């Protein structure tokens, strides 16, 4: 059974789940398992596979924890960017339901657990596009703080996710 620290991060990664493990750790473990198999099958070729230890992963591999997180934040911020300025009661309810369900189905177990905890402490705000995008930006910044990453200037959230940078670099 995996144990968790105060941030919901496992103290020992679940090595059976690539989504729960960063790619470098998972890849190293897979190479070691492959090497053992190769060694056992043919002792004369015990050095096989070493030349690929530093190669980059293929682009069509399953998402690791980092890529999953980046893709998830992209989806969530884009949802907030296109959210209505004057949402209906149904739209508000749908977003709240989405976050509730999403926090239970997210494929990284300890991320999902932390997500649910944060949602309890900081319920989603959905009364307007501005409110929702600001709430999500602050949510993302809390996660970044836990991971030791830089904070994003939430005053630029729509420039980043909806309108494009003012310098025209997204045009």
PDB file of C-alpha atoms in Angstrom:
ATOM      1  CA  UNK A   1       0.000   0.000   0.000  1.00  0.00           C
ATOM      2  CA  UNK A   2       1.274   3.454  -0.892  1.00  0.00           C
ATOM      3  CA  UNK A   3       1.761   5.950   1.941  1.00  0.00           C
ATOM      4  CA  UNK A   4       1.281   9.698   1.421  1.00  0.00           C
ATOM      5  CA  UNK A   5       2.935  12.836   2.763  1.00  0.00           C
ATOM      6  CA  UNK A   6       0.994  15.910   3.969  1.00  0.00           C
ATOM      7  CA  UNK A   7       0.537  17.103   0.367  1.00  0.00           C
ATOM      8  CA  UNK A   8      -1.017  13.840  -0.791  1.00  0.00           C
ATOM      9  CA  UNK A   9       2.137  12.845  -2.672  1.00  0.00           C
ATOM     10  CA  UNK A  10       3.174   9.238  -2.261  1.00  0.00           C
ATOM     11  CA  UNK A  11       6.332   8.723  -0.254  1.00  0.00           C
ATOM     12  CA  UNK A  12       6.961   5.695  -2.453  1.00  0.00           C
ATOM     13  CA  UNK A  13       5.570   5.958  -6.013  1.00  0.00           C
ATOM     14  CA  UNK A  14       3.109   3.359  -7.209  1.00  0.00           C
ATOM     15  CA  UNK A  15       5.504   1.806  -9.697  1.00  0.00           C
ATOM     16  CA  UNK A  16       2.743  -0.087 -11.460  1.00  0.00           C
ATOM     17  CA  UNK A  17       1.050   3.105 -12.614  1.00  0.00           C
ATOM     18  CA  UNK A  18       2.912   5.288 -15.082  1.00  0.00           C
ATOM     19  CA  UNK A  19       0.436   8.114 -14.535  1.00  0.00           C
ATOM     20  CA  UNK A  20       1.355   8.098 -10.826  1.00  0.00           C
ATOM     21  CA  UNK A  21       5.098   8.094 -11.457  1.00  0.00           C
ATOM     22  CA  UNK A  22       7.249  10.655 -13.203  1.00  0.00           C
ATOM     23  CA  UNK A  23       8.536   9.440 -16.559  1.00  0.00           C
ATOM     24  CA  UNK A  24      12.234   9.389 -15.645  1.00  0.00           C
ATOM     25  CA  UNK A  25      11.614   7.108 -12.644  1.00  0.00           C
ATOM     26  CA  UNK A  26       9.265   4.861 -14.610  1.00  0.00           C
ATOM     27  CA  UNK A  27      11.562   4.711 -17.635  1.00  0.00           C
ATOM     28  CA  UNK A  28      14.607   3.831 -15.515  1.00  0.00           C
ATOM     29  CA  UNK A  29      12.628   1.101 -13.790  1.00  0.00           C
ATOM     30  CA  UNK A  30      11.439  -0.297 -17.131  1.00  0.00           C
ATOM     31  CA  UNK A  31      14.994  -0.332 -18.510  1.00  0.00           C
ATOM     32  CA  UNK A  32      16.188  -2.163 -15.400  1.00  0.00           C
ATOM     33  CA  UNK A  33      13.437  -4.761 -15.753  1.00  0.00           C
ATOM     34  CA  UNK A  34      14.225  -5.161 -19.457  1.00  0.00           C
ATOM     35  CA  UNK A  35      17.922  -5.493 -18.681  1.00  0.00           C
ATOM     36  CA  UNK A  36      17.279  -8.217 -16.102  1.00  0.00           C
ATOM     37  CA  UNK A  37      15.140 -10.111 -18.598  1.00  0.00           C
ATOM     38  CA  UNK A  38      17.796  -9.777 -21.269  1.00  0.00           C
ATOM     39  CA  UNK A  39      20.530 -10.876 -18.849  1.00  0.00           C
ATOM     40  CA  UNK A  40      18.563 -13.900 -17.770  1.00  0.00           C
ATOM     41  CA  UNK A  41      17.835 -14.956 -21.355  1.00  0.00           C
ATOM     42  CA  UNK A  42      21.303 -14.445 -22.706  1.00  0.00           C
ATOM     43  CA  UNK A  43      24.214 -13.845 -20.337  1.00  0.00           C
ATOM     44  CA  UNK A  44      26.509 -13.083 -23.259  1.00  0.00           C
ATOM     45  CA  UNK A  45      24.497  -9.960 -24.079  1.00  0.00           C
ATOM     46  CA  UNK A  46      24.366  -8.470 -20.585  1.00  0.00           C
ATOM     47  CA  UNK A  47      25.237  -4.972 -21.863  1.00  0.00           C
ATOM     48  CA  UNK A  48      22.395  -4.795 -24.400  1.00  0.00           C
ATOM     49  CA  UNK A  49      20.126  -1.795 -24.120  1.00  0.00           C
ATOM     50  CA  UNK A  50      22.621   0.515 -22.373  1.00  0.00           C
ATOM     51  CA  UNK A  51      23.048   2.691 -25.465  1.00  0.00           C
ATOM     52  CA  UNK A  52      19.421   3.850 -25.237  1.00  0.00           C
ATOM     53  CA  UNK A  53      19.467   4.899 -21.560  1.00  0.00           C
ATOM     54  CA  UNK A  54      19.567   8.626 -22.404  1.00  0.00           C
ATOM     55  CA  UNK A  55      17.214   8.584 -25.392  1.00  0.00           C
ATOM     56  CA  UNK A  56      14.068  10.697 -25.377  1.00  0.00           C
ATOM     57  CA  UNK A  57      10.706   8.977 -25.007  1.00  0.00           C
ATOM     58  CA  UNK A  58       8.577   8.565 -28.100  1.00  0.00           C
ATOM     59  CA  UNK A  59       5.859  11.154 -28.634  1.00  0.00           C
ATOM     60  CA  UNK A  60       3.155   8.485 -28.883  1.00  0.00           C
ATOM     61  CA  UNK A  61       3.761   6.934 -25.464  1.00  0.00           C
ATOM     62  CA  UNK A  62       1.149   6.968 -22.681  1.00  0.00           C
ATOM     63  CA  UNK A  63       1.148  10.194 -20.688  1.00  0.00           C
ATOM     64  CA  UNK A  64       3.308  10.295 -17.586  1.00  0.00           C
ATOM     65  CA  UNK A  65       2.342  12.318 -14.508  1.00  0.00           C
ATOM     66  CA  UNK A  66       3.958  15.509 -15.795  1.00  0.00           C
ATOM     67  CA  UNK A  67       2.404  15.411 -19.268  1.00  0.00           C
ATOM     68  CA  UNK A  68      -0.953  14.436 -17.823  1.00  0.00           C
ATOM     69  CA  UNK A  69      -0.829  17.438 -15.494  1.00  0.00           C
ATOM     70  CA  UNK A  70       0.154  19.840 -18.281  1.00  0.00           C
ATOM     71  CA  UNK A  71      -2.622  18.544 -20.516  1.00  0.00           C
ATOM     72  CA  UNK A  72      -5.139  18.712 -17.692  1.00  0.00           C
ATOM     73  CA  UNK A  73      -4.284  22.306 -16.813  1.00  0.00           C
ATOM     74  CA  UNK A  74      -4.565  23.195 -20.505  1.00  0.00           C
ATOM     75  CA  UNK A  75      -8.054  21.699 -20.672  1.00  0.00           C
ATOM     76  CA  UNK A  76      -9.243  23.300 -17.419  1.00  0.00           C
ATOM     77  CA  UNK A  77      -7.879  26.768 -18.210  1.00  0.00           C
ATOM     78  CA  UNK A  78      -9.381  26.604 -21.708  1.00  0.00           C
ATOM     79  CA  UNK A  79     -12.751  25.649 -20.206  1.00  0.00           C
ATOM     80  CA  UNK A  80     -12.519  28.665 -17.894  1.00  0.00           C
ATOM     81  CA  UNK A  81     -11.434  30.920 -20.772  1.00  0.00           C
ATOM     82  CA  UNK A  82     -14.522  30.130 -22.852  1.00  0.00           C
ATOM     83  CA  UNK A  83     -16.956  30.050 -19.914  1.00  0.00           C
ATOM     84  CA  UNK A  84     -19.866  32.460 -20.148  1.00  0.00           C
ATOM     85  CA  UNK A  85     -19.708  35.965 -18.680  1.00  0.00           C
ATOM     86  CA  UNK A  86     -23.321  35.432 -17.579  1.00  0.00           C
ATOM     87  CA  UNK A  87     -23.727  31.690 -17.059  1.00  0.00           C
ATOM     88  CA  UNK A  88     -27.112  30.085 -16.617  1.00  0.00           C
ATOM     89  CA  UNK A  89     -27.934  28.133 -13.489  1.00  0.00           C
ATOM     90  CA  UNK A  90     -27.482  24.938 -15.547  1.00  0.00           C
ATOM     91  CA  UNK A  91     -23.991  26.015 -16.691  1.00  0.00           C
ATOM     92  CA  UNK A  92     -23.008  26.806 -13.107  1.00  0.00           C
ATOM     93  CA  UNK A  93     -24.322  23.458 -11.933  1.00  0.00           C
ATOM     94  CA  UNK A  94     -22.584  21.614 -14.782  1.00  0.00           C
ATOM     95  CA  UNK A  95     -19.176  23.120 -13.965  1.00  0.00           C
ATOM     96  CA  UNK A  96     -19.545  22.311 -10.269  1.00  0.00           C
ATOM     97  CA  UNK A  97     -20.593  18.760 -11.129  1.00  0.00           C
ATOM     98  CA  UNK A  98     -17.717  18.438 -13.604  1.00  0.00           C
ATOM     99  CA  UNK A  99     -15.147  19.385 -10.971  1.00  0.00           C
ATOM    100  CA  UNK A 100     -16.704  17.073  -8.400  1.00  0.00           C
ATOM    101  CA  UNK A 101     -16.685  14.101 -10.781  1.00  0.00           C
ATOM    102  CA  UNK A 102     -13.310  14.999 -12.296  1.00  0.00           C
ATOM    103  CA  UNK A 103     -11.712  15.111  -8.846  1.00  0.00           C
ATOM    104  CA  UNK A 104     -12.925  11.556  -8.237  1.00  0.00           C
ATOM    105  CA  UNK A 105     -11.943  10.146 -11.635  1.00  0.00           C
ATOM    106  CA  UNK A 106      -8.571  11.818 -12.169  1.00  0.00           C
ATOM    107  CA  UNK A 107      -6.157   8.990 -13.042  1.00  0.00           C
ATOM    108  CA  UNK A 108      -3.417  10.012 -10.600  1.00  0.00           C
ATOM    109  CA  UNK A 109      -4.733   8.848  -7.213  1.00  0.00           C
ATOM    110  CA  UNK A 110      -2.745  11.175  -4.948  1.00  0.00           C
ATOM    111  CA  UNK A 111      -3.343  14.166  -7.255  1.00  0.00           C
ATOM    112  CA  UNK A 112      -7.074  13.423  -7.158  1.00  0.00           C
ATOM    113  CA  UNK A 113      -7.020  13.180  -3.367  1.00  0.00           C
ATOM    114  CA  UNK A 114      -5.285  16.555  -3.121  1.00  0.00           C
ATOM    115  CA  UNK A 115      -7.687  17.984  -5.714  1.00  0.00           C
ATOM    116  CA  UNK A 116     -10.707  16.937  -3.622  1.00  0.00           C
ATOM    117  CA  UNK A 117      -9.182  18.371  -0.458  1.00  0.00           C
ATOM    118  CA  UNK A 118      -8.568  21.714  -2.162  1.00  0.00           C
ATOM    119  CA  UNK A 119     -12.103  21.764  -3.588  1.00  0.00           C
ATOM    120  CA  UNK A 120     -13.523  21.294  -0.077  1.00  0.00           C
ATOM    121  CA  UNK A 121     -11.422  24.192   1.239  1.00  0.00           C
ATOM    122  CA  UNK A 122     -11.850  26.418  -1.841  1.00  0.00           C
ATOM    123  CA  UNK A 123     -15.119  25.594  -3.628  1.00  0.00           C
ATOM    124  CA  UNK A 124     -15.254  26.386  -7.327  1.00  0.00           C
ATOM    125  CA  UNK A 125     -16.548  29.881  -8.139  1.00  0.00           C
ATOM    126  CA  UNK A 126     -18.669  29.982 -11.268  1.00  0.00           C
ATOM    127  CA  UNK A 127     -20.731  33.192 -11.332  1.00  0.00           C
ATOM    128  CA  UNK A 128     -18.820  34.607 -14.334  1.00  0.00           C
ATOM    129  CA  UNK A 129     -15.952  33.855 -16.694  1.00  0.00           C
ATOM    130  CA  UNK A 130     -13.709  36.253 -14.779  1.00  0.00           C
ATOM    131  CA  UNK A 131     -14.552  34.712 -11.398  1.00  0.00           C
ATOM    132  CA  UNK A 132     -14.126  31.146 -12.665  1.00  0.00           C
ATOM    133  CA  UNK A 133     -10.819  31.817 -14.462  1.00  0.00           C
ATOM    134  CA  UNK A 134      -9.441  33.654 -11.405  1.00  0.00           C
ATOM    135  CA  UNK A 135     -10.511  30.834  -9.096  1.00  0.00           C
ATOM    136  CA  UNK A 136      -8.827  28.279 -11.362  1.00  0.00           C
ATOM    137  CA  UNK A 137      -5.650  30.360 -11.647  1.00  0.00           C
ATOM    138  CA  UNK A 138      -5.427  30.594  -7.855  1.00  0.00           C
ATOM    139  CA  UNK A 139      -6.103  26.854  -7.599  1.00  0.00           C
ATOM    140  CA  UNK A 140      -3.292  26.176 -10.087  1.00  0.00           C
ATOM    141  CA  UNK A 141      -0.959  28.483  -8.150  1.00  0.00           C
ATOM    142  CA  UNK A 142      -1.656  26.556  -4.934  1.00  0.00           C
ATOM    143  CA  UNK A 143      -0.639  23.347  -6.707  1.00  0.00           C
ATOM    144  CA  UNK A 144       2.450  25.047  -8.149  1.00  0.00           C
ATOM    145  CA  UNK A 145       3.431  26.226  -4.660  1.00  0.00           C
ATOM    146  CA  UNK A 146       3.227  22.651  -3.355  1.00  0.00           C
ATOM    147  CA  UNK A 147       5.451  21.517  -6.227  1.00  0.00           C
ATOM    148  CA  UNK A 148       7.954  24.356  -5.753  1.00  0.00           C
ATOM    149  CA  UNK A 149       7.041  25.908  -9.104  1.00  0.00           C
ATOM    150  CA  UNK A 150       6.659  29.582  -9.978  1.00  0.00           C
ATOM    151  CA  UNK A 151       3.356  31.372  -9.426  1.00  0.00           C
ATOM    152  CA  UNK A 152       1.438  32.713 -12.417  1.00  0.00           C
ATOM    153  CA  UNK A 153       0.228  36.331 -12.488  1.00  0.00           C
ATOM    154  CA  UNK A 154      -3.535  35.751 -12.429  1.00  0.00           C
ATOM    155  CA  UNK A 155      -4.187  39.214 -13.871  1.00  0.00           C
ATOM    156  CA  UNK A 156      -2.890  37.755 -17.173  1.00  0.00           C
ATOM    157  CA  UNK A 157      -4.947  34.551 -17.181  1.00  0.00           C
ATOM    158  CA  UNK A 158      -7.205  35.566 -20.087  1.00  0.00           C
ATOM    159  CA  UNK A 159      -4.225  36.838 -22.046  1.00  0.00           C
ATOM    160  CA  UNK A 160      -2.602  33.428 -21.589  1.00  0.00           C
ATOM    161  CA  UNK A 161      -5.621  31.182 -22.147  1.00  0.00           C
ATOM    162  CA  UNK A 162      -8.204  33.140 -24.163  1.00  0.00           C
ATOM    163  CA  UNK A 163      -6.991  36.225 -26.006  1.00  0.00           C
ATOM    164  CA  UNK A 164      -3.304  35.528 -26.643  1.00  0.00           C
ATOM    165  CA  UNK A 165      -0.316  37.598 -25.537  1.00  0.00           C
ATOM    166  CA  UNK A 166      -0.521  41.334 -26.135  1.00  0.00           C
ATOM    167  CA  UNK A 167       2.743  41.260 -28.093  1.00  0.00           C
ATOM    168  CA  UNK A 168       0.969  39.335 -30.876  1.00  0.00           C
ATOM    169  CA  UNK A 169       3.189  36.268 -30.510  1.00  0.00           C
ATOM    170  CA  UNK A 170       0.136  33.976 -30.592  1.00  0.00           C
ATOM    171  CA  UNK A 171      -1.287  35.457 -33.799  1.00  0.00           C
TER     172      UNK A 171
END
